[in-house]
Structures are given as C-alpha cells and as structure tokens.
Amino acid sequence: MSYDIKEFDINEGTLIGDIAKRYPFIREFLIELSPKFAKLKNPIVFKAMSSKATIALVSEKSGFEVEDLINKIKNHIKEKSL
C-alpha cells in the first residue's frame, strides 16, 4: 500500500487518532517506539486516547521532543510508502 505523507499535515496539535485512521500501522509503531505506550495494545485504551492525545501530549509522555517525534512518525510513514 502506498501512503502519501504530503497530503496530511502532522503537527503538535494533530490527534494520534487522526494519524492512525490514515496510517493504521502508526499504533504499532508508537508501541515499539516507547515502552510507555504498551497500554495502546489494548483497543479500548487506544480508542479512548486516540481522540484526545495530540502529538504534543504523546511527545511529553514519551520523552521525545515534539519535532523529533513528528520526524520519527513522518519517516516511518515514508518507509512504509516504499
């Protein structure tokens, strides 16, 4: 499947749920990125968080800088597009 990162702006206010709707593999990527996200394996927890958690919040919880997290997500989407 091909994904086009250019058509979807990802910034600090973007909801994780919006990214996951467009790029479903992001959920697993976040879980692999930080053990702090292990709870996202639970579909109920993920659903609850996906409508509230912004990139800024995820960044804060994971210990990554906002721009660093955005770049990691964008790079992962690009990798999946190859």
PDB file of N, CA and C in Angstrom:
ATOM      1  N   MET A   1       0.845  -1.174   0.000  1.00  0.00           N
ATOM      2  CA  MET A   1       0.000   0.000   0.000  1.00  0.00           C
ATOM      3  C   MET A   1       0.890   1.236   0.000  1.00  0.00           C
ATOM      4  N   SER A   2       0.489   2.238  -0.706  1.00  0.00           N
ATOM      5  CA  SER A   2       1.259   3.464  -0.799  1.00  0.00           C
ATOM      6  C   SER A   2       0.627   4.552   0.062  1.00  0.00           C
ATOM      7  N   TYR A   3       1.465   5.277   0.781  1.00  0.00           N
ATOM      8  CA  TYR A   3       0.994   6.347   1.646  1.00  0.00           C
ATOM      9  C   TYR A   3       1.651   7.646   1.211  1.00  0.00           C
ATOM     10  N   ASP A   4       0.877   8.708   1.155  1.00  0.00           N
ATOM     11  CA  ASP A   4       1.411   9.998   0.745  1.00  0.00           C
ATOM     12  C   ASP A   4       1.447  10.928   1.947  1.00  0.00           C
ATOM     13  N   ILE A   5       2.641  11.154   2.473  1.00  0.00           N
ATOM     14  CA  ILE A   5       2.818  11.989   3.655  1.00  0.00           C
ATOM     15  C   ILE A   5       2.489  13.457   3.360  1.00  0.00           C
ATOM     16  N   LYS A   6       2.661  13.900   2.140  1.00  0.00           N
ATOM     17  CA  LYS A   6       2.478  15.309   1.803  1.00  0.00           C
ATOM     18  C   LYS A   6       1.033  15.767   1.926  1.00  0.00           C
ATOM     19  N   GLU A   7       0.109  14.878   1.767  1.00  0.00           N
ATOM     20  CA  GLU A   7      -1.294  15.297   1.788  1.00  0.00           C
ATOM     21  C   GLU A   7      -1.864  15.412   3.203  1.00  0.00           C
ATOM     22  N   PHE A   8      -1.083  15.090   4.210  1.00  0.00           N
ATOM     23  CA  PHE A   8      -1.573  15.116   5.586  1.00  0.00           C
ATOM     24  C   PHE A   8      -0.553  15.826   6.463  1.00  0.00           C
ATOM     25  N   ASP A   9      -0.918  16.997   6.980  1.00  0.00           N
ATOM     26  CA  ASP A   9      -0.021  17.771   7.822  1.00  0.00           C
ATOM     27  C   ASP A   9      -0.015  17.200   9.232  1.00  0.00           C
ATOM     28  N   ILE A  10       1.160  16.891   9.726  1.00  0.00           N
ATOM     29  CA  ILE A  10       1.310  16.399  11.087  1.00  0.00           C
ATOM     30  C   ILE A  10       2.040  17.479  11.870  1.00  0.00           C
ATOM     31  N   ASN A  11       1.383  17.962  12.925  1.00  0.00           N
ATOM     32  CA  ASN A  11       1.985  18.985  13.766  1.00  0.00           C
ATOM     33  C   ASN A  11       1.673  18.687  15.227  1.00  0.00           C
ATOM     34  N   GLU A  12       2.092  19.561  16.120  1.00  0.00           N
ATOM     35  CA  GLU A  12       1.943  19.271  17.556  1.00  0.00           C
ATOM     36  C   GLU A  12       0.498  19.139  18.009  1.00  0.00           C
ATOM     37  N   GLY A  13      -0.438  19.698  17.267  1.00  0.00           N
ATOM     38  CA  GLY A  13      -1.847  19.609  17.629  1.00  0.00           C
ATOM     39  C   GLY A  13      -2.599  18.466  16.969  1.00  0.00           C
ATOM     40  N   THR A  14      -1.929  17.730  16.107  1.00  0.00           N
ATOM     41  CA  THR A  14      -2.568  16.617  15.406  1.00  0.00           C
ATOM     42  C   THR A  14      -2.905  15.495  16.388  1.00  0.00           C
ATOM     43  N   LEU A  15      -4.109  14.990  16.287  1.00  0.00           N
ATOM     44  CA  LEU A  15      -4.524  13.865  17.139  1.00  0.00           C
ATOM     45  C   LEU A  15      -3.929  12.556  16.629  1.00  0.00           C
ATOM     46  N   ILE A  16      -3.490  11.740  17.552  1.00  0.00           N
ATOM     47  CA  ILE A  16      -2.955  10.424  17.198  1.00  0.00           C
ATOM     48  C   ILE A  16      -4.012   9.609  16.461  1.00  0.00           C
ATOM     49  N   GLY A  17      -5.256   9.748  16.864  1.00  0.00           N
ATOM     50  CA  GLY A  17      -6.339   9.021  16.201  1.00  0.00           C
ATOM     51  C   GLY A  17      -6.481   9.403  14.742  1.00  0.00           C
ATOM     52  N   ASP A  18      -6.270  10.684  14.423  1.00  0.00           N
ATOM     53  CA  ASP A  18      -6.348  11.116  13.021  1.00  0.00           C
ATOM     54  C   ASP A  18      -5.220  10.507  12.197  1.00  0.00           C
ATOM     55  N   ILE A  19      -4.033  10.434  12.801  1.00  0.00           N
ATOM     56  CA  ILE A  19      -2.905   9.808  12.100  1.00  0.00           C
ATOM     57  C   ILE A  19      -3.180   8.320  11.913  1.00  0.00           C
ATOM     58  N   ALA A  20      -3.678   7.667  12.953  1.00  0.00           N
ATOM     59  CA  ALA A  20      -3.935   6.221  12.896  1.00  0.00           C
ATOM     60  C   ALA A  20      -5.036   5.864  11.901  1.00  0.00           C
ATOM     61  N   LYS A  21      -5.999   6.753  11.709  1.00  0.00           N
ATOM     62  CA  LYS A  21      -7.048   6.494  10.709  1.00  0.00           C
ATOM     63  C   LYS A  21      -6.450   6.455   9.311  1.00  0.00           C
ATOM     64  N   ARG A  22      -5.529   7.345   9.067  1.00  0.00           N
ATOM     65  CA  ARG A  22      -4.915   7.435   7.747  1.00  0.00           C
ATOM     66  C   ARG A  22      -3.777   6.422   7.573  1.00  0.00           C
ATOM     67  N   TYR A  23      -3.046   6.195   8.657  1.00  0.00           N
ATOM     68  CA  TYR A  23      -1.896   5.282   8.642  1.00  0.00           C
ATOM     69  C   TYR A  23      -2.040   4.294   9.805  1.00  0.00           C
ATOM     70  N   PRO A  24      -2.810   3.235   9.639  1.00  0.00           N
ATOM     71  CA  PRO A  24      -3.121   2.310  10.740  1.00  0.00           C
ATOM     72  C   PRO A  24      -1.908   1.683  11.430  1.00  0.00           C
ATOM     73  N   PHE A  25      -0.806   1.588  10.744  1.00  0.00           N
ATOM     74  CA  PHE A  25       0.398   0.979  11.312  1.00  0.00           C
ATOM     75  C   PHE A  25       1.064   1.866  12.378  1.00  0.00           C
ATOM     76  N   ILE A  26       0.638   3.112  12.512  1.00  0.00           N
ATOM     77  CA  ILE A  26       1.251   4.031  13.467  1.00  0.00           C
ATOM     78  C   ILE A  26       1.047   3.565  14.908  1.00  0.00           C
ATOM     79  N   ARG A  27      -0.064   2.952  15.175  1.00  0.00           N
ATOM     80  CA  ARG A  27      -0.319   2.447  16.537  1.00  0.00           C
ATOM     81  C   ARG A  27       0.801   1.502  16.971  1.00  0.00           C
ATOM     82  N   GLU A  28       1.105   0.525  16.148  1.00  0.00           N
ATOM     83  CA  GLU A  28       2.152  -0.439  16.462  1.00  0.00           C
ATOM     84  C   GLU A  28       3.523   0.253  16.529  1.00  0.00           C
ATOM     85  N   PHE A  29       3.731   1.219  15.661  1.00  0.00           N
ATOM     86  CA  PHE A  29       4.987   1.968  15.661  1.00  0.00           C
ATOM     87  C   PHE A  29       5.185   2.682  16.998  1.00  0.00           C
ATOM     88  N   LEU A  30       4.152   3.331  17.511  1.00  0.00           N
ATOM     89  CA  LEU A  30       4.254   4.029  18.791  1.00  0.00           C
ATOM     90  C   LEU A  30       4.561   3.060  19.926  1.00  0.00           C
ATOM     91  N   ILE A  31       3.929   1.901  19.885  1.00  0.00           N
ATOM     92  CA  ILE A  31       4.162   0.878  20.909  1.00  0.00           C
ATOM     93  C   ILE A  31       5.620   0.424  20.881  1.00  0.00           C
ATOM     94  N   GLU A  32       6.173   0.268  19.685  1.00  0.00           N
ATOM     95  CA  GLU A  32       7.568  -0.134  19.541  1.00  0.00           C
ATOM     96  C   GLU A  32       8.521   1.002  19.901  1.00  0.00           C
ATOM     97  N   LEU A  33       8.102   2.224  19.664  1.00  0.00           N
ATOM     98  CA  LEU A  33       8.946   3.395  19.883  1.00  0.00           C
ATOM     99  C   LEU A  33       9.259   3.616  21.359  1.00  0.00           C
ATOM    100  N   SER A  34       8.290   3.377  22.210  1.00  0.00           N
ATOM    101  CA  SER A  34       8.494   3.613  23.639  1.00  0.00           C
ATOM    102  C   SER A  34       7.684   2.611  24.463  1.00  0.00           C
ATOM    103  N   PRO A  35       8.310   1.994  25.435  1.00  0.00           N
ATOM    104  CA  PRO A  35       7.579   1.061  26.292  1.00  0.00           C
ATOM    105  C   PRO A  35       6.456   1.753  27.070  1.00  0.00           C
ATOM    106  N   LYS A  36       6.513   3.069  27.157  1.00  0.00           N
ATOM    107  CA  LYS A  36       5.465   3.823  27.844  1.00  0.00           C
ATOM    108  C   LYS A  36       4.119   3.710  27.135  1.00  0.00           C
ATOM    109  N   PHE A  37       4.141   3.247  25.885  1.00  0.00           N
ATOM    110  CA  PHE A  37       2.911   3.136  25.114  1.00  0.00           C
ATOM    111  C   PHE A  37       2.373   1.713  25.034  1.00  0.00           C
ATOM    112  N   ALA A  38       2.861   0.830  25.864  1.00  0.00           N
ATOM    113  CA  ALA A  38       2.418  -0.568  25.842  1.00  0.00           C
ATOM    114  C   ALA A  38       0.908  -0.689  26.055  1.00  0.00           C
ATOM    115  N   LYS A  39       0.332   0.237  26.799  1.00  0.00           N
ATOM    116  CA  LYS A  39      -1.110   0.189  27.060  1.00  0.00           C
ATOM    117  C   LYS A  39      -1.926   0.391  25.778  1.00  0.00           C
ATOM    118  N   LEU A  40      -1.304   0.956  24.753  1.00  0.00           N
ATOM    119  CA  LEU A  40      -2.023   1.179  23.495  1.00  0.00           C
ATOM    120  C   LEU A  40      -2.344  -0.124  22.771  1.00  0.00           C
ATOM    121  N   LYS A  41      -1.764  -1.233  23.220  1.00  0.00           N
ATOM    122  CA  LYS A  41      -2.097  -2.542  22.640  1.00  0.00           C
ATOM    123  C   LYS A  41      -3.556  -2.874  22.895  1.00  0.00           C
ATOM    124  N   ASN A  42      -4.079  -2.360  23.999  1.00  0.00           N
ATOM    125  CA  ASN A  42      -5.478  -2.581  24.345  1.00  0.00           C
ATOM    126  C   ASN A  42      -6.346  -1.683  23.462  1.00  0.00           C
ATOM    127  N   PRO A  43      -7.223  -2.272  22.630  1.00  0.00           N
ATOM    128  CA  PRO A  43      -8.043  -1.475  21.699  1.00  0.00           C
ATOM    129  C   PRO A  43      -8.928  -0.437  22.388  1.00  0.00           C
ATOM    130  N   ILE A  44      -9.391  -0.748  23.583  1.00  0.00           N
ATOM    131  CA  ILE A  44     -10.263   0.193  24.307  1.00  0.00           C
ATOM    132  C   ILE A  44      -9.448   1.412  24.752  1.00  0.00           C
ATOM    133  N   VAL A  45      -8.259   1.164  25.281  1.00  0.00           N
ATOM    134  CA  VAL A  45      -7.380   2.261  25.705  1.00  0.00           C
ATOM    135  C   VAL A  45      -6.980   3.096  24.495  1.00  0.00           C
ATOM    136  N   PHE A  46      -6.638   2.413  23.408  1.00  0.00           N
ATOM    137  CA  PHE A  46      -6.230   3.149  22.210  1.00  0.00           C
ATOM    138  C   PHE A  46      -7.368   4.029  21.695  1.00  0.00           C
ATOM    139  N   LYS A  47      -8.558   3.481  21.672  1.00  0.00           N
ATOM    140  CA  LYS A  47      -9.701   4.259  21.184  1.00  0.00           C
ATOM    141  C   LYS A  47      -9.935   5.489  22.062  1.00  0.00           C
ATOM    142  N   ALA A  48      -9.853   5.309  23.365  1.00  0.00           N
ATOM    143  CA  ALA A  48     -10.054   6.430  24.289  1.00  0.00           C
ATOM    144  C   ALA A  48      -8.972   7.493  24.117  1.00  0.00           C
ATOM    145  N   MET A  49      -7.739   7.066  23.973  1.00  0.00           N
ATOM    146  CA  MET A  49      -6.625   8.009  23.848  1.00  0.00           C
ATOM    147  C   MET A  49      -6.565   8.657  22.470  1.00  0.00           C
ATOM    148  N   SER A  50      -6.956   7.933  21.457  1.00  0.00           N
ATOM    149  CA  SER A  50      -6.780   8.431  20.094  1.00  0.00           C
ATOM    150  C   SER A  50      -7.582   9.691  19.806  1.00  0.00           C
ATOM    151  N   SER A  51      -8.668   9.896  20.540  1.00  0.00           N
ATOM    152  CA  SER A  51      -9.478  11.089  20.297  1.00  0.00           C
ATOM    153  C   SER A  51      -9.073  12.261  21.184  1.00  0.00           C
ATOM    154  N   LYS A  52      -8.098  12.039  22.077  1.00  0.00           N
ATOM    155  CA  LYS A  52      -7.680  13.095  22.999  1.00  0.00           C
ATOM    156  C   LYS A  52      -6.193  13.409  22.915  1.00  0.00           C
ATOM    157  N   ALA A  53      -5.398  12.422  22.565  1.00  0.00           N
ATOM    158  CA  ALA A  53      -3.944  12.575  22.607  1.00  0.00           C
ATOM    159  C   ALA A  53      -3.411  13.249  21.345  1.00  0.00           C
ATOM    160  N   THR A  54      -2.817  14.409  21.546  1.00  0.00           N
ATOM    161  CA  THR A  54      -2.167  15.124  20.444  1.00  0.00           C
ATOM    162  C   THR A  54      -0.706  14.698  20.372  1.00  0.00           C
ATOM    163  N   ILE A  55      -0.049  15.085  19.303  1.00  0.00           N
ATOM    164  CA  ILE A  55       1.386  14.837  19.177  1.00  0.00           C
ATOM    165  C   ILE A  55       2.120  15.456  20.378  1.00  0.00           C
ATOM    166  N   ALA A  56       1.708  16.652  20.784  1.00  0.00           N
ATOM    167  CA  ALA A  56       2.358  17.319  21.917  1.00  0.00           C
ATOM    168  C   ALA A  56       2.242  16.475  23.190  1.00  0.00           C
ATOM    169  N   LEU A  57       1.069  15.915  23.446  1.00  0.00           N
ATOM    170  CA  LEU A  57       0.865  15.093  24.632  1.00  0.00           C
ATOM    171  C   LEU A  57       1.667  13.793  24.545  1.00  0.00           C
ATOM    172  N   VAL A  58       1.628  13.165  23.393  1.00  0.00           N
ATOM    173  CA  VAL A  58       2.385  11.921  23.198  1.00  0.00           C
ATOM    174  C   VAL A  58       3.875  12.193  23.367  1.00  0.00           C
ATOM    175  N   SER A  59       4.326  13.318  22.845  1.00  0.00           N
ATOM    176  CA  SER A  59       5.719  13.713  22.979  1.00  0.00           C
ATOM    177  C   SER A  59       6.103  13.863  24.442  1.00  0.00           C
ATOM    178  N   GLU A  60       5.260  14.532  25.186  1.00  0.00           N
ATOM    179  CA  GLU A  60       5.500  14.749  26.611  1.00  0.00           C
ATOM    180  C   GLU A  60       5.583  13.420  27.357  1.00  0.00           C
ATOM    181  N   LYS A  61       4.653  12.526  27.063  1.00  0.00           N
ATOM    182  CA  LYS A  61       4.592  11.228  27.750  1.00  0.00           C
ATOM    183  C   LYS A  61       5.761  10.319  27.379  1.00  0.00           C
ATOM    184  N   SER A  62       6.241  10.443  26.140  1.00  0.00           N
ATOM    185  CA  SER A  62       7.284   9.543  25.659  1.00  0.00           C
ATOM    186  C   SER A  62       8.689  10.043  25.953  1.00  0.00           C
ATOM    187  N   GLY A  63       8.807  11.344  26.225  1.00  0.00           N
ATOM    188  CA  GLY A  63      10.128  11.906  26.471  1.00  0.00           C
ATOM    189  C   GLY A  63      10.822  12.398  25.211  1.00  0.00           C
ATOM    190  N   PHE A  64      10.150  12.305  24.072  1.00  0.00           N
ATOM    191  CA  PHE A  64      10.710  12.811  22.825  1.00  0.00           C
ATOM    192  C   PHE A  64      10.333  14.280  22.659  1.00  0.00           C
ATOM    193  N   GLU A  65      11.211  15.047  22.049  1.00  0.00           N
ATOM    194  CA  GLU A  65      10.865  16.413  21.679  1.00  0.00           C
ATOM    195  C   GLU A  65       9.781  16.341  20.609  1.00  0.00           C
ATOM    196  N   VAL A  66       8.915  17.340  20.552  1.00  0.00           N
ATOM    197  CA  VAL A  66       7.796  17.341  19.603  1.00  0.00           C
ATOM    198  C   VAL A  66       8.290  17.158  18.169  1.00  0.00           C
ATOM    199  N   GLU A  67       9.247  17.971  17.767  1.00  0.00           N
ATOM    200  CA  GLU A  67       9.740  17.887  16.379  1.00  0.00           C
ATOM    201  C   GLU A  67      10.393  16.537  16.093  1.00  0.00           C
ATOM    202  N   ASP A  68      11.089  15.993  17.071  1.00  0.00           N
ATOM    203  CA  ASP A  68      11.722  14.686  16.919  1.00  0.00           C
ATOM    204  C   ASP A  68      10.666  13.608  16.711  1.00  0.00           C
ATOM    205  N   LEU A  69       9.609  13.649  17.504  1.00  0.00           N
ATOM    206  CA  LEU A  69       8.530  12.664  17.362  1.00  0.00           C
ATOM    207  C   LEU A  69       7.837  12.804  16.008  1.00  0.00           C
ATOM    208  N   ILE A  70       7.567  14.031  15.607  1.00  0.00           N
ATOM    209  CA  ILE A  70       6.942  14.265  14.298  1.00  0.00           C
ATOM    210  C   ILE A  70       7.820  13.687  13.201  1.00  0.00           C
ATOM    211  N   ASN A  71       9.118  13.940  13.279  1.00  0.00           N
ATOM    212  CA  ASN A  71      10.035  13.415  12.264  1.00  0.00           C
ATOM    213  C   ASN A  71      10.079  11.897  12.272  1.00  0.00           C
ATOM    214  N   LYS A  72      10.048  11.294  13.447  1.00  0.00           N
ATOM    215  CA  LYS A  72      10.045   9.820  13.529  1.00  0.00           C
ATOM    216  C   LYS A  72       8.779   9.251  12.875  1.00  0.00           C
ATOM    217  N   ILE A  73       7.651   9.873  13.145  1.00  0.00           N
ATOM    218  CA  ILE A  73       6.387   9.404  12.556  1.00  0.00           C
ATOM    219  C   ILE A  73       6.414   9.585  11.047  1.00  0.00           C
ATOM    220  N   LYS A  74       6.830  10.756  10.583  1.00  0.00           N
ATOM    221  CA  LYS A  74       6.882  11.015   9.138  1.00  0.00           C
ATOM    222  C   LYS A  74       7.847  10.061   8.444  1.00  0.00           C
ATOM    223  N   ASN A  75       9.001   9.826   9.055  1.00  0.00           N
ATOM    224  CA  ASN A  75       9.969   8.902   8.457  1.00  0.00           C
ATOM    225  C   ASN A  75       9.418   7.486   8.397  1.00  0.00           C
ATOM    226  N   HIS A  76       8.694   7.084   9.410  1.00  0.00           N
ATOM    227  CA  HIS A  76       8.108   5.742   9.400  1.00  0.00           C
ATOM    228  C   HIS A  76       7.058   5.623   8.294  1.00  0.00           C
ATOM    229  N   ILE A  77       6.265   6.651   8.124  1.00  0.00           N
ATOM    230  CA  ILE A  77       5.276   6.644   7.041  1.00  0.00           C
ATOM    231  C   ILE A  77       5.975   6.579   5.690  1.00  0.00           C
ATOM    232  N   LYS A  78       7.048   7.333   5.530  1.00  0.00           N
ATOM    233  CA  LYS A  78       7.799   7.293   4.277  1.00  0.00           C
ATOM    234  C   LYS A  78       8.366   5.905   4.016  1.00  0.00           C
ATOM    235  N   GLU A  79       8.916   5.263   5.061  1.00  0.00           N
ATOM    236  CA  GLU A  79       9.434   3.909   4.916  1.00  0.00           C
ATOM    237  C   GLU A  79       8.359   2.940   4.456  1.00  0.00           C
ATOM    238  N   LYS A  80       7.171   3.087   5.006  1.00  0.00           N
ATOM    239  CA  LYS A  80       6.062   2.206   4.634  1.00  0.00           C
ATOM    240  C   LYS A  80       5.589   2.465   3.208  1.00  0.00           C
ATOM    241  N   SER A  81       5.911   3.650   2.685  1.00  0.00           N
ATOM    242  CA  SER A  81       5.475   4.012   1.341  1.00  0.00           C
ATOM    243  C   SER A  81       6.358   3.418   0.251  1.00  0.00           C
ATOM    244  N   LEU A  82       7.529   2.942   0.649  1.00  0.00           N
ATOM    245  CA  LEU A  82       8.467   2.405  -0.352  1.00  0.00           C
ATOM    246  C   LEU A  82       8.039   1.074  -0.884  1.00  0.00           C
TER     247      LEU A  82
END
